[in-house]
mmCIF file of C-alpha atoms in Angstrom:
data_model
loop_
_atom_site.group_PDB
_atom_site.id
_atom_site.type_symbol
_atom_site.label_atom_id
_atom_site.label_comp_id
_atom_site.label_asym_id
_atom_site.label_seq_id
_atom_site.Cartn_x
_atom_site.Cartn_y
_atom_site.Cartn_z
ATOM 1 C CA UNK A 1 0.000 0.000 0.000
ATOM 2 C CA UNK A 2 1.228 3.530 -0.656
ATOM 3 C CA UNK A 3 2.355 5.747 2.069
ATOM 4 C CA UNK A 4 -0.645 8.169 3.352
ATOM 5 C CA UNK A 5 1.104 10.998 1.928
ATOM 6 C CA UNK A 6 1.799 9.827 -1.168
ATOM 7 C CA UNK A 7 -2.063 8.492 -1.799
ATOM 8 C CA UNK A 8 -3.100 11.849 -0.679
ATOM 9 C CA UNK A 9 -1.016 14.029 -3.263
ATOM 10 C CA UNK A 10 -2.207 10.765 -5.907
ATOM 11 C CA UNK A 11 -5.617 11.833 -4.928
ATOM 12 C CA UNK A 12 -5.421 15.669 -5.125
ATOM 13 C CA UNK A 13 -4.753 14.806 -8.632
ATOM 14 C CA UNK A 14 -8.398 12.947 -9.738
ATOM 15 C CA UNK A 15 -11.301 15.340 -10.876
ATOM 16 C CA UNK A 16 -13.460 13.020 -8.691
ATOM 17 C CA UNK A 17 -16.721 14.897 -7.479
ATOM 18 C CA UNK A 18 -17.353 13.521 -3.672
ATOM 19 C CA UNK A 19 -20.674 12.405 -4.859
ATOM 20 C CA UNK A 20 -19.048 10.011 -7.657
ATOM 21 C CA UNK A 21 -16.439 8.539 -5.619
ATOM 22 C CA UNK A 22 -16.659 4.983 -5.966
ATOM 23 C CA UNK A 23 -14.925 2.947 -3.415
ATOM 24 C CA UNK A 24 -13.428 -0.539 -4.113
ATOM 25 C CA UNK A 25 -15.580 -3.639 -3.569
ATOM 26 C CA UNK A 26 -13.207 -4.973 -1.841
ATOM 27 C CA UNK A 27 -10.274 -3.159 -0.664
ATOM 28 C CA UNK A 28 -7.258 -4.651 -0.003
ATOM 29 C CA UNK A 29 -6.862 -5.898 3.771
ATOM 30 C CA UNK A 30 -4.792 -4.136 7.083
ATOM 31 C CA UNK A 31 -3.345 -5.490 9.476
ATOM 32 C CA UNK A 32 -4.602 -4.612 12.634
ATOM 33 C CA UNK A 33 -0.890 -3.066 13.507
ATOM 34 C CA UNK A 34 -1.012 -1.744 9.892
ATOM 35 C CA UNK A 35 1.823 -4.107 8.989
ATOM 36 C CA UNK A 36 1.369 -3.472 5.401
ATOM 37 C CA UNK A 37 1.032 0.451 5.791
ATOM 38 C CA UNK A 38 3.881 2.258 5.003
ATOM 39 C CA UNK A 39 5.016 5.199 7.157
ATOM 40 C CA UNK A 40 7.628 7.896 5.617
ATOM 41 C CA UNK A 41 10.280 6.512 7.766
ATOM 42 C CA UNK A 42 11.550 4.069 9.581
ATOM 43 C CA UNK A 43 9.403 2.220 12.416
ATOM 44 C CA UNK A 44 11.273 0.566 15.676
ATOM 45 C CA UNK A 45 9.416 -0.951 18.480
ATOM 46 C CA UNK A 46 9.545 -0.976 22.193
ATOM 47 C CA UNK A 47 8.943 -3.750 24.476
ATOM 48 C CA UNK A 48 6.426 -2.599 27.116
ATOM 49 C CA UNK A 49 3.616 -4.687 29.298
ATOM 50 C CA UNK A 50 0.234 -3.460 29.555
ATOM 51 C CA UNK A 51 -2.194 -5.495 32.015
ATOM 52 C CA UNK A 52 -0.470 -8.304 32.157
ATOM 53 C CA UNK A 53 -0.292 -8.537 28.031
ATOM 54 C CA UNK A 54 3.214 -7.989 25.850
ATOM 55 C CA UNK A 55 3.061 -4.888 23.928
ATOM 56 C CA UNK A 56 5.159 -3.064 21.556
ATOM 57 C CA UNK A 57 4.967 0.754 21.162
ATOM 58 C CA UNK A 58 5.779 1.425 17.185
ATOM 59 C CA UNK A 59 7.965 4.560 16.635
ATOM 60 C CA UNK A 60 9.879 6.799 14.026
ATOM 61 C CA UNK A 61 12.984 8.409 15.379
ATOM 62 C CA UNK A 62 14.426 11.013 12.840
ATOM 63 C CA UNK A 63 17.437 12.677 12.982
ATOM 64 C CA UNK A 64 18.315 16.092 11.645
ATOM 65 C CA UNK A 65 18.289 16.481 7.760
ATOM 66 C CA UNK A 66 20.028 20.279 8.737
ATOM 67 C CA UNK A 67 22.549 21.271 10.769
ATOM 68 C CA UNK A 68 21.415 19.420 14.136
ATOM 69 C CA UNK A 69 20.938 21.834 16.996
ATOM 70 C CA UNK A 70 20.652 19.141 20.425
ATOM 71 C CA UNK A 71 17.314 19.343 20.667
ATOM 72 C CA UNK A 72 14.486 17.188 20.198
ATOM 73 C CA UNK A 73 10.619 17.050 19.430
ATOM 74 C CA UNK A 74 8.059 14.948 20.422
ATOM 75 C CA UNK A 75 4.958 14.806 18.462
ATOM 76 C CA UNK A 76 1.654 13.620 19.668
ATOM 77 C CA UNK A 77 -0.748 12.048 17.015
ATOM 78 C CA UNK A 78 -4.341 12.316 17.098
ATOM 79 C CA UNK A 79 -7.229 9.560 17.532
ATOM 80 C CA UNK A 80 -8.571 9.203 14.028
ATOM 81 C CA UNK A 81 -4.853 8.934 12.297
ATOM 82 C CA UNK A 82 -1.680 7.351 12.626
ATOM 83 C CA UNK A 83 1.733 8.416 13.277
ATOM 84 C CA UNK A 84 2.483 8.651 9.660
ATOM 85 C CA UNK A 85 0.357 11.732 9.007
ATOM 86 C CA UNK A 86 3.424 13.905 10.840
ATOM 87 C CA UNK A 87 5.247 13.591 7.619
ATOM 88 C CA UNK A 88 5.331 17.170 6.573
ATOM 89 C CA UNK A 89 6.052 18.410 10.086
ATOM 90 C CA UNK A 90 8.764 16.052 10.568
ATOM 91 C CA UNK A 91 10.482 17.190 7.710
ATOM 92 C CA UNK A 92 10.090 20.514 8.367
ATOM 93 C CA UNK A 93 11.670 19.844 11.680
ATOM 94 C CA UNK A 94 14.245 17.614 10.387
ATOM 95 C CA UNK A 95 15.044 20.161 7.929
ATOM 96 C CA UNK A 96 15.358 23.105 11.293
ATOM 97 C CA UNK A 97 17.726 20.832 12.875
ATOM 98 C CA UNK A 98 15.433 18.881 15.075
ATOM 99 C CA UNK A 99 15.579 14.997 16.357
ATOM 100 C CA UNK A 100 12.206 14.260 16.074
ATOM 101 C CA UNK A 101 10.118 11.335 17.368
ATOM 102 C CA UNK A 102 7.110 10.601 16.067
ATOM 103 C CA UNK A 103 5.663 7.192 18.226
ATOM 104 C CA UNK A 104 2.321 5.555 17.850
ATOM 105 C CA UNK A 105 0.226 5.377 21.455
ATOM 106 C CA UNK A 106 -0.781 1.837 22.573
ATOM 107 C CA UNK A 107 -3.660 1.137 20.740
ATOM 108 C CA UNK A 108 -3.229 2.797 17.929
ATOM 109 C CA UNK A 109 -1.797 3.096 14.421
ATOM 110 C CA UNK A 110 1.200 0.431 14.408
ATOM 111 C CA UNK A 111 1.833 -0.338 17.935
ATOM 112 C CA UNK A 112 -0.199 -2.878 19.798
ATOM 113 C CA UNK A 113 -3.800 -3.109 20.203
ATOM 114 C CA UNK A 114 -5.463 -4.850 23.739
ATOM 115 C CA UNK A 115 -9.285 -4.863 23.463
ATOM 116 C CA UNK A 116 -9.600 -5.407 27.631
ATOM 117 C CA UNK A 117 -7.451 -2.899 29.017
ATOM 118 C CA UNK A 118 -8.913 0.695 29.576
ATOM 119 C CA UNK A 119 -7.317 3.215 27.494
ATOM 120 C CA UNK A 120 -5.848 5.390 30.400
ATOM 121 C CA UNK A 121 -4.427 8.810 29.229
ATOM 122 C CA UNK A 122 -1.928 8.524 32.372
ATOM 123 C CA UNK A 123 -0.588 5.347 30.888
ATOM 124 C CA UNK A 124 0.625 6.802 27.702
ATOM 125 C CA UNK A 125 2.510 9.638 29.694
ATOM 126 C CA UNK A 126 4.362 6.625 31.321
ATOM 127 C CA UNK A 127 5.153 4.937 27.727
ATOM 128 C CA UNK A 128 5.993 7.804 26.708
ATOM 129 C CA UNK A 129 8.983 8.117 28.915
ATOM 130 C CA UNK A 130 9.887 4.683 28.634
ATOM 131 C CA UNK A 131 10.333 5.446 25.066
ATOM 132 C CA UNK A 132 12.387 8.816 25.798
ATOM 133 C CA UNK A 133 14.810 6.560 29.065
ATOM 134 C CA UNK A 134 15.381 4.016 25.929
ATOM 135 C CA UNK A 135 16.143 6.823 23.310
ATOM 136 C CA UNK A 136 18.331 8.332 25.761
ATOM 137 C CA UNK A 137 16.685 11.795 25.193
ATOM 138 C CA UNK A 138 16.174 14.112 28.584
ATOM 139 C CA UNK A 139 13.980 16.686 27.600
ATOM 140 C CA UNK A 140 11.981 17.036 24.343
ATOM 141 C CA UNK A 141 9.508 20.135 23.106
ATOM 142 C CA UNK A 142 5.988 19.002 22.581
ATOM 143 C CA UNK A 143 4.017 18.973 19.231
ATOM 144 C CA UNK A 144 0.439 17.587 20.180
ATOM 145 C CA UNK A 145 -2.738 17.509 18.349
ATOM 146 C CA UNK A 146 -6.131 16.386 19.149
ATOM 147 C CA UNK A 147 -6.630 13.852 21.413
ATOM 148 C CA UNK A 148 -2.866 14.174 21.818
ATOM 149 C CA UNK A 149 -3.160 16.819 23.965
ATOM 150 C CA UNK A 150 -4.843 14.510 26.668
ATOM 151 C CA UNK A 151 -1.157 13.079 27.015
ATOM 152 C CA UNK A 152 0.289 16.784 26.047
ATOM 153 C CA UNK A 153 -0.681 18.183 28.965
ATOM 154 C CA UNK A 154 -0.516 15.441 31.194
ATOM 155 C CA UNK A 155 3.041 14.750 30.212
ATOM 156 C CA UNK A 156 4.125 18.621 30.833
ATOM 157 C CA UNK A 157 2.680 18.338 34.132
ATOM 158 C CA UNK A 158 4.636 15.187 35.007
ATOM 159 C CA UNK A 159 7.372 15.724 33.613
ATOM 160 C CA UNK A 160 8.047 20.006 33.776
ATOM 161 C CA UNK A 161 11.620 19.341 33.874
ATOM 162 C CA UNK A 162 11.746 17.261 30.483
ATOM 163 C CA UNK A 163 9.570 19.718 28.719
ATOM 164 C CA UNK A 164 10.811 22.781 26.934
ATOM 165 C CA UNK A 165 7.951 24.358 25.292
ATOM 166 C CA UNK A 166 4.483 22.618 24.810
ATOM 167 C CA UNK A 167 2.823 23.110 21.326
ATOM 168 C CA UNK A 168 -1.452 22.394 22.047
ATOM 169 C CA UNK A 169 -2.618 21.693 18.357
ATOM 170 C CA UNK A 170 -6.861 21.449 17.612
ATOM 171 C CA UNK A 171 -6.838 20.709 21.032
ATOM 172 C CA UNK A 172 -10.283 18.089 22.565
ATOM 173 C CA UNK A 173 -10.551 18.350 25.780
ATOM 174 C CA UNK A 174 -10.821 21.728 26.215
ATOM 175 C CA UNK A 175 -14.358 21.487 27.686
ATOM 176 C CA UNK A 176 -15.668 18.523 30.117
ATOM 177 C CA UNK A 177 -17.321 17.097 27.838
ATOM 178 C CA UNK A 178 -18.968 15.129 30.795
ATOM 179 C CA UNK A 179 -21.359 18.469 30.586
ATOM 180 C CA UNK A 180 -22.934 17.749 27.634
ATOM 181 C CA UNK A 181 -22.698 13.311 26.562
ATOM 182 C CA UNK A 182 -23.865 10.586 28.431
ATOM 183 C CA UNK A 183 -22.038 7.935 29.117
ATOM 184 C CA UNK A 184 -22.077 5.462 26.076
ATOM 185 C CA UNK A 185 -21.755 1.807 26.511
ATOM 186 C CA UNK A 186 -18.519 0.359 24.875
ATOM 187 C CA UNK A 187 -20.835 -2.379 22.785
ATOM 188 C CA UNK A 188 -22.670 0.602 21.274
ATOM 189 C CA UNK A 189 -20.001 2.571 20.079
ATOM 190 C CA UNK A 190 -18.651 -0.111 18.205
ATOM 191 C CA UNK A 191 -21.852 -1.309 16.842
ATOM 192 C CA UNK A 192 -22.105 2.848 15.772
ATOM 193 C CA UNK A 193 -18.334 2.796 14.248
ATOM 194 C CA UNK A 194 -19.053 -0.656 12.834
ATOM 195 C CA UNK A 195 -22.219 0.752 10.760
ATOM 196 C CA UNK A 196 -20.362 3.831 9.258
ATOM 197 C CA UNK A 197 -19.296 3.018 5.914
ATOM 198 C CA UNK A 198 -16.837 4.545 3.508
ATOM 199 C CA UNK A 199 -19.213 7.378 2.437
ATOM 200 C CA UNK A 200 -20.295 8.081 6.274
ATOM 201 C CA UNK A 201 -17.108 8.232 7.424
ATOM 202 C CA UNK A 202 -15.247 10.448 5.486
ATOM 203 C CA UNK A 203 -18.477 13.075 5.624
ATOM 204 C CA UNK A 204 -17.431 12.539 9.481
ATOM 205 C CA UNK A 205 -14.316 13.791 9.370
ATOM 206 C CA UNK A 206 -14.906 16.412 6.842
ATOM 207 C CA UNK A 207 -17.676 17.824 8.727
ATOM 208 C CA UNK A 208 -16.634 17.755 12.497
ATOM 209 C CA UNK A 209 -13.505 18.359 11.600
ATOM 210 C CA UNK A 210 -14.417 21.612 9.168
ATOM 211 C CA UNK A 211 -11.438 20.820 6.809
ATOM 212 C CA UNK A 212 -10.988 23.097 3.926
ATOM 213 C CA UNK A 213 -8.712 20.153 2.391
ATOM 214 C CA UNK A 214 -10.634 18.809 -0.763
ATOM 215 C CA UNK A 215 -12.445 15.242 0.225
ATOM 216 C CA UNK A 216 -10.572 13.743 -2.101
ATOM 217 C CA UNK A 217 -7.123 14.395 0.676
ATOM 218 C CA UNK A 218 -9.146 12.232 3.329
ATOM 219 C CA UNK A 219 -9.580 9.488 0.786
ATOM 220 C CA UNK A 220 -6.094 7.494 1.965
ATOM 221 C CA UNK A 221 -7.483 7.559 5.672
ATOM 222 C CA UNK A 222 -11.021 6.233 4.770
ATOM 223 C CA UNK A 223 -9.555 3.091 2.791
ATOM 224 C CA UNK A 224 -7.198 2.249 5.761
ATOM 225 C CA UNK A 225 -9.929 2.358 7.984
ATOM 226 C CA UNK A 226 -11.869 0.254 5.277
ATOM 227 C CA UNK A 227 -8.959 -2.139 4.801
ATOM 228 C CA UNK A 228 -9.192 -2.757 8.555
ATOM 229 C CA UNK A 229 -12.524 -3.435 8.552
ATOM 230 C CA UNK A 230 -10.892 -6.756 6.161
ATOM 231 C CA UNK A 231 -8.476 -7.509 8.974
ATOM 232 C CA UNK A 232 -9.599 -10.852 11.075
ATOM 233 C CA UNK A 233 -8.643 -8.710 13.766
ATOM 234 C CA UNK A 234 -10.670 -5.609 13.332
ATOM 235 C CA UNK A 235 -13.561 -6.725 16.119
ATOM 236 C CA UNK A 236 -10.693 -6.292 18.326
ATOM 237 C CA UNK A 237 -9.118 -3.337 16.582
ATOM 238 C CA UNK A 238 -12.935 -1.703 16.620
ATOM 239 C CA UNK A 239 -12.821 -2.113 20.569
ATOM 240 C CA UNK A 240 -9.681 -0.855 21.406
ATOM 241 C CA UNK A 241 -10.252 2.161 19.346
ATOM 242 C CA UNK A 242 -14.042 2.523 20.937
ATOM 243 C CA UNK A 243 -12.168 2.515 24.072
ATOM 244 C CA UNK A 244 -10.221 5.495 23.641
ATOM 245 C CA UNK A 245 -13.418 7.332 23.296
ATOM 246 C CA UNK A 246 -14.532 6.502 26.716
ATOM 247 C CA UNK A 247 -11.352 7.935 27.914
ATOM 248 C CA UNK A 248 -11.294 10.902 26.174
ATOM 249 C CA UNK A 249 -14.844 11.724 27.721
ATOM 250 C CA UNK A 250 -14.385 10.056 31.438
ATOM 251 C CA UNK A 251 -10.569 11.286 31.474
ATOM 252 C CA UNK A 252 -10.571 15.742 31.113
ATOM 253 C CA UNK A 253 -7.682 17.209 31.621
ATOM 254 C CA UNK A 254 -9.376 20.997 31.314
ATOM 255 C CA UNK A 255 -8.725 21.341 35.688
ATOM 256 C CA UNK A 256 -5.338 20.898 35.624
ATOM 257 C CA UNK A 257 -4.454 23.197 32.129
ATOM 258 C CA UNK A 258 -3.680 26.234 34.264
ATOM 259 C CA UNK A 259 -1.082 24.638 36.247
ATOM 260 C CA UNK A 260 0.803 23.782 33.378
ATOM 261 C CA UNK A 261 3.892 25.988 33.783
ATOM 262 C CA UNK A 262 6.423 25.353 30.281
ATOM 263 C CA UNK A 263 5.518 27.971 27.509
ATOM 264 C CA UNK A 264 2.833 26.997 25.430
ATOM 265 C CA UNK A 265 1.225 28.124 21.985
ATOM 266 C CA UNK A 266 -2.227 27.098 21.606
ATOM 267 C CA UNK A 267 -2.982 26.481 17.648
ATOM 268 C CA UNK A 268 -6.832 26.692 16.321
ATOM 269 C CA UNK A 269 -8.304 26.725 13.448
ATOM 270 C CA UNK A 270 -11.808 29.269 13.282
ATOM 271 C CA UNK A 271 -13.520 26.685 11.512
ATOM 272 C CA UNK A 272 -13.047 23.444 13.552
ATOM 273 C CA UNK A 273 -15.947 22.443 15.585
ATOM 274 C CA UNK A 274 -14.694 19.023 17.054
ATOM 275 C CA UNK A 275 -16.396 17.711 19.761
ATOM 276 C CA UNK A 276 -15.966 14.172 20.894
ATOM 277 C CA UNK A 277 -19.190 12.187 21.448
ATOM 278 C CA UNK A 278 -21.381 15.089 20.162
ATOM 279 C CA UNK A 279 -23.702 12.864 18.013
ATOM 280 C CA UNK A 280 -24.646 11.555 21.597
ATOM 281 C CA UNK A 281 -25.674 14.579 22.870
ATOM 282 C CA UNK A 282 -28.912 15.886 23.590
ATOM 283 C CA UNK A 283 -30.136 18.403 20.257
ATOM 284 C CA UNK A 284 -30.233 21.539 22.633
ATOM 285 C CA UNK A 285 -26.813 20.732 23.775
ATOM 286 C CA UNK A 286 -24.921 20.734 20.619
ATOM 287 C CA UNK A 287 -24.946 24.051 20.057
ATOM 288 C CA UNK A 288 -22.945 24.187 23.602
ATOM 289 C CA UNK A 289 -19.468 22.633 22.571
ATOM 290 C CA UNK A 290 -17.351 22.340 20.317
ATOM 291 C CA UNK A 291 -15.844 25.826 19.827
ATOM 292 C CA UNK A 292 -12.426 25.183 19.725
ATOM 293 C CA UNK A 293 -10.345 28.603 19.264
ATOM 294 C CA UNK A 294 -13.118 30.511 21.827
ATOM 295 C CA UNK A 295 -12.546 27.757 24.138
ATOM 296 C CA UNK A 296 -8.517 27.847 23.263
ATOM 297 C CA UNK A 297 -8.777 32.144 23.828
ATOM 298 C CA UNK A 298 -10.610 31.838 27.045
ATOM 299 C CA UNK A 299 -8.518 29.378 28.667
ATOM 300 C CA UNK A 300 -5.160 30.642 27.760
ATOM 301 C CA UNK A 301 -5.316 33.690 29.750
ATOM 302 C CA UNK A 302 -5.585 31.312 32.960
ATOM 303 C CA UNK A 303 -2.556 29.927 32.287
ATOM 304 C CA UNK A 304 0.924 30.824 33.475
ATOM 305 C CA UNK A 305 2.494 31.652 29.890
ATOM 306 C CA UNK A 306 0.250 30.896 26.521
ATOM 307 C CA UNK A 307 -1.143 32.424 23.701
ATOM 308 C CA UNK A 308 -3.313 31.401 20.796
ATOM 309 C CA UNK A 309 -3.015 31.997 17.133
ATOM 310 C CA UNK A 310 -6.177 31.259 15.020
ATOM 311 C CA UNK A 311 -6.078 30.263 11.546
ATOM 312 C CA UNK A 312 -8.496 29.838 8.740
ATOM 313 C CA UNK A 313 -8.976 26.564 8.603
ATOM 314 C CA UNK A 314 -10.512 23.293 10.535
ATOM 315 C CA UNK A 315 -8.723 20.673 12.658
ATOM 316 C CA UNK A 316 -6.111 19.461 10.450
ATOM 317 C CA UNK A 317 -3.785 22.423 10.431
ATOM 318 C CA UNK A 318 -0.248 20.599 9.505
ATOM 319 C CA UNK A 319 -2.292 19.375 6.731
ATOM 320 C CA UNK A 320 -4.563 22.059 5.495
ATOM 321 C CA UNK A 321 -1.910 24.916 5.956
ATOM 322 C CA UNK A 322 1.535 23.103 6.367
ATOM 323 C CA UNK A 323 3.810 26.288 5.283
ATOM 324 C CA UNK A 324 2.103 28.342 7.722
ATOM 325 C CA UNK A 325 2.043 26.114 10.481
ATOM 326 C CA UNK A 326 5.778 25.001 10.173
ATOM 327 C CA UNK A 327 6.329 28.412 10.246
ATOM 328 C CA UNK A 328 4.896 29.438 13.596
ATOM 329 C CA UNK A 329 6.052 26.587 15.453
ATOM 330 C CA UNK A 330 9.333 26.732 14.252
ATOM 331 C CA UNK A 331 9.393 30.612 15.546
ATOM 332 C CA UNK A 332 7.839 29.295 18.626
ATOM 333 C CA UNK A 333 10.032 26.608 19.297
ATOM 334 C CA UNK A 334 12.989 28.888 18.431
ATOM 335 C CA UNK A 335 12.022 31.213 21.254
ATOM 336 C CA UNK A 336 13.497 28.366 23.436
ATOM 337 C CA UNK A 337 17.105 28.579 22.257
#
């Protein structure tokens, strides 16, 4: 299968109207640690136990392409995409001078997948300095985005003294969301996940998200997903990755942002309205959450240093404006020199 990033610039190419897009019958099967899914560079593993299981925590560790300046970044994927989709902000990176690592969470993208151990937000923080003790790195600036933030933050709390400067991309979780879902059993949101198709799905993401990206960009992520759905292993795939739901709702962070003490530069985009387990809500609470940059300028002035910079677009900002957003965190993580 062709890298994500290669598929996606293959697919900026077609004149394919979203409403002909006609997906393959049968698309060609994942495995559920996408073993046949290239990433844009190399992909080591690290031994680690989880509940009493053998895990391995998939990671790309790239040196500098430019003249190397001893530091190192640590980027935080999102839920709905693998590790891979950092490849224009790793080179960009590479390219400043930056080591950069790039690992996949437990649970997702290629590292292991455990469909009866809680997704736990705390855990990854742990994993992720595992991973740092065995790359021999002490202290790393943080790139996260999404539901990377939920490890963001707590990491930067845990770990002030291994953090330079603390980069909160489309953050979730910037609201309790608690407020506004109920609690959803785990059988249900698989059965939900399980009945989105092709179609459904990338509508999904191009509508919670409010991408400005053409559909046809999106297209590499929806047949991975669908190539999953071919994997023997996707019933537990489709459970581990229902889990991390549950955690993202039953796990804010949004009490403790304020105490966060590195510098950090909240990025938003004006248009993205992401709000984790919103279809559950109640139809006179929807309108309640959701508002990323408002919640992103409200909350920064709380904290000790932060500021927010908005930009016209939705929640995939390294994606839908790449030269501007290497840009601005490059300058912000060259304040810390």
């Amino acid at each position: 299968m062709k890298t994500a990033l290669v598929a996606a610039l293959l697919a900026l190419s077609l004149p394919i109207a979203a409403a002909d897009r006609v997906w393959a019958a049968e698309p060609a099967a994942v495995g559920i640690a996408l073993e046949n899914y290239a990433y844009p560079h190399p992909v080591a593993f690290l031994p680690l136990e989880h509940g009493g299981h053998a895990v391995r925590m998939a990671y790309m560790d790239v040196a500098p392409t430019g003249r190397a300046n001893g530091r190192a970044v640590l980027l935080l994927h999102g839920r709905n995409f693998p590790a891979g989709y950092w490849a224009p902000t790793i080179k960009a990176l590479a390219a400043a001078g930056y080591r950069v690592v790039a690992p996949d969470q437990i649970q997702f993208g290629k590292s292991s997948k455990l469909d009866d151990v809680p997704v736990s937000f705390d855990r990854m923080v742990q994993d992720t300095a595992a991973l740092l003790d065995h790359l021999k790195i002490d202290k790393v600036d943080v790139v996260a985005h999404s539901m990377g933030n939920h490890v963001g933050v707590r990491w930067s709390l845990a770990h002030a003294d291994r953090t330079g400067r603390l980069v909160m991309y489309g953050p979730v979780g910037l609201e309790d969301y608690r407020l506004y879902t109920p609690s959803v059993p785990l059988e249900k949101l698989v059965a939900d996940d399980e009945a989105k198709g092709p179609d459904a799905y990338l509508s999904e993401l191009m509508t919670s998200y409010g991408l400005t990206l053409p559909r046809e960009a999106m297209t590499p992520y929806v047949e991975l997903r669908e190539g999953l759905k071919r994997s023997g292993d996707w019933p537990r795939y489709a459970r581990s990755f229902a889990a991390s739901a549950v955690a993202i709702r039953d796990q804010p962070y949004l009490q403790d942002v304020p105490k966060v003490s590195v510098p950090v530069l909240i990025l938003a985009g004006e248009r993205d309205g992401t709000a984790p387990g919103k279809g559950y809500a109640k139809p006179q609470d929807k309108p309640k959450f959701g508002h990323v940059l408002a919640r992103a300028q409200a909350l920064a002035p709380t904290m000790k240093d932060a500021r927010v910079e908005a930009f016209d677009a939705g929640h995939l900002l390294h994606l839908e404006r790449t030269e501007r957003f290497n840009a601005v965190v490059l300058a912000f993580l060259d304040e810390g020199r």
